[in-house]
Amino acid sequence: MKDKRSPSELEALWKEDDMADGKKVRAMVVIMRTSGCCWVKHGGCTMCGYREASLRSVSEEDLLRQLDQALASYKGEPFVKIYTSGSFLDDNEVPPAVRQRFYEAFSGCSRLLFESRPEFITEESVKAVPKNVTVALGLESSSPEVLERAVHKGFTPDDIRRAGLLLKRSGLMVRTYLLLKTPFMTESMAIRDAVASARFADEFSDEISVNPLNVQRGTYVERLWKRGEFRPPWIWSLIDVFRQLHGTVGARLMSSPSGGGSQRGVHNCGECDRKALDAVERFSFTQDPADLSVSCSCEARWRAYMESESILGTPADLDRGFENELTLRVV
Ligand code: SF4
Ligand SMILES: [Zn+2]
């Protein structure tokens, strides 16, 4: 089917709250249309649906028109986040001259954030990056095996560490993304993996964003999910990760889950999802574990779920098919 989206228009733009200079501020979020992530040609990551947002050919001029569009909506927000469905520092995706125009356009804001794979973060490329920039790095997991087999990331945790340390030495900020619950993991493995990964990332991160896996269309994870072989994590697991990490890492802990409360995203019983997600959001700003206090009877079901997974030795979605047995165990 022919793609009718114009390469000179932004995919999306909205405003939201985030942190800059230690306080809550408004941020402008810009989702660009680019030729997409270079890694997609190698199959891409198992959970990434970004190929859907990419177009085959996007010229320099198209990208500059997207910048004009972003500037037309810019109201002086102190924080601007530019997402390209790939790497902002990849010359094939965003040519250096275009990057320069973005740097100039947002030189007045205290934070400008973009994402990059580590192979584009070199002594050379970092020299041109202005000091108000935060680079977001998708570490996902500090386990080389998880990155290779479950995520198919195409780099190692040490590649991210090298890039992170280089960015810090260059006076830039780093936001590291972790994936909560990659394929083939039980809920308790996912919690352990996220906690260990955050401790690994703390050395080079100003912020650690824990992203519960959200099942995106057209991905390998979606196939597993449709077959009942994957359940997105519980919100209780995300809360547990923050409780374990609080006070043990220097980086600000945060999460703003996509698809939270839906069957494809991080979810609990349905009744408490909103208040549990609100608690996570509050904690992301305050870092106060008291803000994570939520109660719902499904917390006991979550514990029973983890116990059943260990007994059965499977990461399959036990909510489907075994629901009655789980309920019986809790009662
Ligand atoms: S590196 Fe990032 S953008 Fe590229 S396929 Fe993986 S998750 Fe998607
Ligand atoms: Zn509940």
Coordinates of C-alpha atoms and ligand atoms in Angstrom, one line a residue:
M1 CA 0.0 0.0 0.0
K2 CA 1.3 3.5 -0.9
D3 CA 2.4 5.5 2.1
K4 CA 0.5 8.8 2.0
R5 CA 2.4 10.5 4.7
S6 CA 4.4 13.5 3.7
P7 CA 8.1 13.4 4.4
S8 CA 8.2 17.1 5.1
E9 CA 5.7 16.8 8.0
L10 CA 6.3 15.8 11.6
E11 CA 4.8 12.5 12.7
A12 CA 3.6 14.1 15.9
L13 CA 4.2 16.9 18.4
W14 CA 2.9 17.5 21.9
K15 CA 3.7 19.1 25.2
E16 CA 4.2 17.3 28.6
D17 CA 5.9 17.7 31.9
D18 CA 9.5 16.7 32.5
M19 CA 12.5 17.8 34.6
A20 CA 15.1 20.4 33.8
D21 CA 17.6 22.2 36.2
G22 CA 16.1 20.1 39.1
K23 CA 12.5 21.3 38.6
K24 CA 9.3 20.3 36.9
V25 CA 9.0 22.1 33.6
R26 CA 7.0 22.0 30.4
A27 CA 8.7 20.1 27.6
M28 CA 7.9 20.0 23.8
V29 CA 8.1 16.5 22.3
V30 CA 8.8 16.4 18.6
I31 CA 8.4 13.1 16.7
M32 CA 10.2 13.4 13.3
R33 CA 9.7 11.4 10.1
T34 CA 13.1 10.2 9.0
S35 CA 14.5 7.3 6.9
G36 CA 14.6 5.4 10.3
C37 CA 16.9 3.4 12.3
C38 CA 20.0 1.9 10.5
W39 CA 19.6 -1.3 12.6
V40 CA 16.2 -2.1 11.0
K41 CA 18.1 -3.3 7.9
H42 CA 19.6 -6.0 10.1
G43 CA 16.2 -7.1 11.4
G44 CA 15.8 -4.4 14.1
C45 CA 15.1 -5.1 17.8
T46 CA 12.5 -7.6 18.8
M47 CA 10.1 -5.1 20.4
C48 CA 10.6 -2.1 18.1
G49 CA 7.8 -1.0 15.9
Y50 CA 9.6 2.2 14.7
R51 CA 9.9 1.0 11.2
E52 CA 6.2 1.9 10.9
A53 CA 7.2 5.6 11.6
S54 CA 10.0 5.6 9.0
L55 CA 9.8 6.6 5.4
R56 CA 11.9 5.4 2.5
S57 CA 13.2 8.8 1.4
V58 CA 13.4 11.9 3.4
S59 CA 15.5 14.8 2.1
E60 CA 17.5 17.4 4.0
E61 CA 14.9 19.9 2.9
D62 CA 12.1 17.7 4.2
L63 CA 13.8 17.6 7.6
L64 CA 14.3 21.4 7.7
R65 CA 10.6 21.8 6.9
Q66 CA 9.8 19.6 9.9
L67 CA 12.1 21.8 12.0
D68 CA 10.1 24.9 10.8
Q69 CA 6.9 23.1 11.8
A70 CA 8.3 22.4 15.3
L71 CA 9.4 26.0 15.7
A72 CA 5.9 27.2 14.8
S73 CA 4.6 25.3 17.8
Y74 CA 7.5 26.3 20.1
K75 CA 6.5 28.5 23.0
G76 CA 9.8 28.8 24.7
E77 CA 9.5 25.5 26.7
P78 CA 12.8 25.0 28.6
F79 CA 13.0 21.3 27.5
V80 CA 12.8 20.0 23.9
K81 CA 12.8 16.3 23.0
I82 CA 13.5 15.3 19.5
Y83 CA 12.7 11.7 18.6
T84 CA 13.6 10.3 15.1
S85 CA 12.7 6.6 15.4
G86 CA 16.4 6.0 15.1
S87 CA 19.6 7.9 15.9
F88 CA 19.8 11.7 15.7
L89 CA 23.6 11.3 15.4
D90 CA 23.4 9.0 12.4
D91 CA 24.5 11.1 9.4
N92 CA 22.4 9.0 7.0
E93 CA 19.3 9.7 9.1
V94 CA 20.0 13.3 10.1
P95 CA 22.7 15.0 8.0
P96 CA 25.2 17.1 10.1
A97 CA 24.0 20.4 8.5
V98 CA 20.4 19.6 9.7
R99 CA 21.6 18.7 13.1
Q100 CA 23.4 22.1 13.3
R101 CA 20.2 23.9 12.5
F102 CA 18.4 22.1 15.3
Y103 CA 21.2 23.0 17.7
E104 CA 20.9 26.6 16.7
A105 CA 17.1 26.7 16.8
F106 CA 17.0 25.3 20.4
S107 CA 20.2 26.9 21.7
G108 CA 18.2 28.9 24.2
C109 CA 16.5 26.0 26.0
S110 CA 18.1 24.5 29.0
R111 CA 17.7 20.9 27.8
L112 CA 17.6 19.4 24.3
L113 CA 17.2 15.6 24.2
F114 CA 17.7 13.1 21.4
E115 CA 18.4 9.4 21.1
S116 CA 21.4 7.7 19.5
R117 CA 22.8 4.2 19.1
P118 CA 26.3 4.0 20.6
E119 CA 28.2 3.5 17.3
F120 CA 27.4 7.1 16.4
I121 CA 28.8 8.5 19.6
T122 CA 32.5 9.1 18.9
E123 CA 35.1 11.7 20.0
E124 CA 34.6 13.4 16.7
S125 CA 30.7 13.4 16.6
V126 CA 30.4 14.6 20.2
K127 CA 32.6 17.7 19.5
A128 CA 29.8 19.3 17.5
V129 CA 27.1 18.6 20.2
P130 CA 26.2 21.7 22.3
K131 CA 26.3 21.5 26.1
N132 CA 22.5 21.8 26.7
V133 CA 22.1 18.3 25.1
T134 CA 21.0 15.1 26.9
V135 CA 21.7 12.0 24.8
A136 CA 19.3 9.1 25.5
L137 CA 20.9 5.7 25.2
G138 CA 18.8 2.5 24.8
L139 CA 20.8 0.1 27.0
E140 CA 17.7 -2.0 27.7
S141 CA 19.6 -4.6 29.8
S142 CA 23.1 -4.9 31.2
S143 CA 23.1 -8.6 30.4
P144 CA 25.0 -9.3 27.1
E145 CA 23.0 -12.5 26.6
V146 CA 19.6 -10.7 27.0
L147 CA 20.7 -8.0 24.6
E148 CA 21.9 -10.5 22.0
R149 CA 19.2 -13.2 22.2
A150 CA 16.1 -11.5 23.5
V151 CA 16.4 -8.0 22.2
H152 CA 18.6 -8.5 19.2
K153 CA 20.2 -5.1 19.9
G154 CA 23.3 -5.4 17.8
F155 CA 25.6 -3.9 20.5
T156 CA 26.8 -4.9 23.9
P157 CA 26.3 -3.2 27.3
D158 CA 30.0 -2.3 27.2
D159 CA 29.4 -0.3 23.9
I160 CA 26.8 1.7 25.8
R161 CA 29.0 2.2 28.8
R162 CA 31.8 3.5 26.5
A163 CA 29.4 5.9 24.8
G164 CA 27.9 7.0 28.2
L165 CA 31.3 7.7 29.7
L166 CA 32.4 9.7 26.7
L167 CA 29.3 11.8 26.8
K168 CA 29.8 12.5 30.5
R169 CA 33.5 13.4 30.0
S170 CA 32.3 15.8 27.3
G171 CA 30.0 17.6 29.8
L172 CA 26.7 16.2 28.4
M173 CA 23.8 14.6 30.2
V174 CA 22.8 11.0 29.7
R175 CA 19.3 9.5 30.0
T176 CA 19.5 5.7 29.9
Y177 CA 16.5 3.6 28.9
L178 CA 16.0 0.2 30.4
L179 CA 13.5 -2.3 29.1
L180 CA 11.4 -4.0 31.9
K181 CA 10.7 -7.5 30.8
T182 CA 12.2 -8.5 27.5
P183 CA 10.8 -11.6 25.7
F184 CA 11.5 -15.0 27.4
M185 CA 11.7 -13.6 30.9
T186 CA 9.4 -14.4 33.8
E187 CA 8.2 -11.5 35.9
S188 CA 10.7 -12.0 38.7
M189 CA 13.6 -12.4 36.2
A190 CA 12.5 -9.1 34.6
I191 CA 12.6 -7.3 38.0
R192 CA 16.1 -8.7 38.8
D193 CA 17.3 -7.7 35.3
A194 CA 16.1 -4.1 35.6
V195 CA 17.6 -3.6 39.0
A196 CA 21.0 -5.0 38.0
S197 CA 20.9 -3.0 34.7
A198 CA 20.1 0.3 36.6
R199 CA 23.1 -0.3 38.9
F200 CA 25.3 -0.9 35.8
A201 CA 23.9 2.3 34.1
D202 CA 24.3 4.5 37.2
E203 CA 28.0 5.1 36.5
F204 CA 27.3 7.1 33.3
S205 CA 23.6 8.2 33.7
D206 CA 22.0 11.3 35.0
E207 CA 18.6 9.7 34.6
I208 CA 17.4 6.1 34.2
S209 CA 14.1 5.6 32.5
V210 CA 12.6 2.2 33.1
N211 CA 10.4 1.4 30.1
P212 CA 8.0 -1.5 30.6
L213 CA 7.8 -3.4 27.3
N214 CA 4.8 -2.3 25.3
V215 CA 3.7 -4.7 22.5
Q216 CA 4.0 -2.8 19.3
R217 CA 2.4 -3.8 15.9
G218 CA 4.4 -5.8 13.4
T219 CA 7.1 -6.9 15.9
Y220 CA 8.4 -10.3 17.0
V221 CA 7.2 -9.6 20.5
E222 CA 3.7 -9.1 19.1
R223 CA 3.8 -12.6 17.6
L224 CA 4.8 -14.1 21.0
W225 CA 2.1 -12.0 22.7
K226 CA -0.6 -13.2 20.3
R227 CA 0.4 -16.8 21.0
G228 CA 0.1 -16.2 24.7
E229 CA 3.9 -16.5 25.2
F230 CA 4.4 -13.1 26.5
R231 CA 2.6 -11.0 29.1
P232 CA 3.6 -7.3 29.4
P233 CA 4.9 -6.6 33.0
W234 CA 2.7 -5.8 35.9
I235 CA 2.8 -2.2 37.3
W236 CA 3.6 -3.8 40.6
S237 CA 6.9 -5.0 39.1
L238 CA 7.8 -1.5 38.0
I239 CA 7.0 -0.2 41.5
D240 CA 9.1 -3.0 43.0
V241 CA 12.0 -2.1 40.7
F242 CA 11.9 1.5 42.0
R243 CA 11.5 0.4 45.6
Q244 CA 14.6 -1.7 45.3
L245 CA 16.6 1.0 43.6
H246 CA 15.6 3.9 45.7
G247 CA 18.6 5.2 47.7
T248 CA 21.1 2.9 45.9
V249 CA 21.6 4.8 42.7
G250 CA 22.6 8.4 42.1
A251 CA 20.6 8.8 38.8
R252 CA 17.1 10.1 38.8
L253 CA 14.7 7.2 38.3
M254 CA 11.7 7.7 36.0
S255 CA 9.2 6.0 33.9
S256 CA 6.5 7.2 31.5
P257 CA 5.1 3.9 30.2
S258 CA 3.6 3.9 26.7
G259 CA 0.3 1.9 26.5
G260 CA 0.1 1.8 30.3
G261 CA -3.1 0.2 31.6
S262 CA -3.8 -1.6 28.3
Q263 CA -3.4 -5.3 27.5
R264 CA -0.4 -4.4 25.2
G265 CA 1.3 -2.3 27.9
V266 CA 2.2 -2.6 31.6
H267 CA -0.9 -3.4 33.5
N268 CA -2.4 -4.7 36.7
C269 CA -6.0 -5.8 37.3
G270 CA -7.6 -2.9 35.4
E271 CA -9.2 -1.5 38.6
C272 CA -6.0 0.0 40.1
D273 CA -4.0 0.7 36.9
R274 CA -4.7 4.4 36.8
K275 CA -3.7 5.1 40.4
A276 CA -0.6 2.8 40.1
L277 CA 0.5 4.7 37.0
D278 CA -0.1 8.0 38.7
A279 CA 2.0 6.8 41.6
V280 CA 4.8 6.0 39.2
E281 CA 4.5 9.4 37.6
R282 CA 4.6 11.2 41.0
F283 CA 7.7 9.2 42.0
S284 CA 9.4 10.0 38.7
F285 CA 9.3 13.7 39.7
T286 CA 9.7 13.6 43.5
Q287 CA 11.9 10.4 43.9
D288 CA 10.0 9.9 47.2
P289 CA 9.2 6.2 47.7
A290 CA 6.2 7.3 49.8
D291 CA 4.6 8.3 46.5
L292 CA 4.7 4.7 45.3
S293 CA 2.2 3.6 48.0
V294 CA -0.8 2.1 46.2
S295 CA -3.0 -0.7 47.5
C296 CA -5.2 -3.2 45.6
S297 CA -6.1 -6.8 46.2
C298 CA -4.4 -7.7 42.9
E299 CA -1.0 -7.2 44.5
A300 CA -1.5 -10.7 46.0
R301 CA -2.4 -12.0 42.6
W302 CA 0.8 -10.6 41.2
R303 CA 2.8 -12.4 43.9
A304 CA 0.9 -15.6 43.1
Y305 CA 1.6 -15.1 39.4
M306 CA 5.3 -14.9 40.0
E307 CA 5.3 -17.9 42.2
S308 CA 3.3 -19.9 39.6
E309 CA 5.8 -18.9 36.9
S310 CA 8.7 -20.2 39.0
I311 CA 6.9 -23.5 39.7
L312 CA 5.9 -24.0 36.1
G313 CA 9.2 -22.6 34.8
T314 CA 7.6 -20.6 32.0
P315 CA 7.3 -16.9 31.0
A316 CA 4.0 -17.7 29.2
D317 CA 1.0 -15.5 29.9
L318 CA -0.5 -17.2 32.9
D319 CA -3.3 -14.6 33.0
R320 CA -4.8 -16.4 30.0
G321 CA -6.0 -19.9 30.8
F322 CA -4.7 -20.2 34.3
E323 CA -6.7 -17.4 35.8
N324 CA -9.0 -19.5 37.9
E325 CA -6.1 -21.5 39.4
L326 CA -4.2 -18.3 40.3
T327 CA -7.4 -16.9 41.9
L328 CA -7.7 -20.1 43.9
R329 CA -4.1 -19.9 45.1
V330 CA -4.6 -16.4 46.4
V331 CA -7.9 -17.1 48.1
Ligands
SF4_1 S1 18.0 0.5 18.0 FE1 16.2 1.6 18.7 S2 15.2 2.4 16.9 FE2 16.7 0.9 16.2 S3 15.5 -1.0 16.0 FE3 16.4 -1.0 18.1 S4 14.9 -0.1 19.4 FE4 14.3 0.4 17.3
ZN2 ZN -5.4 -4.0 41.1

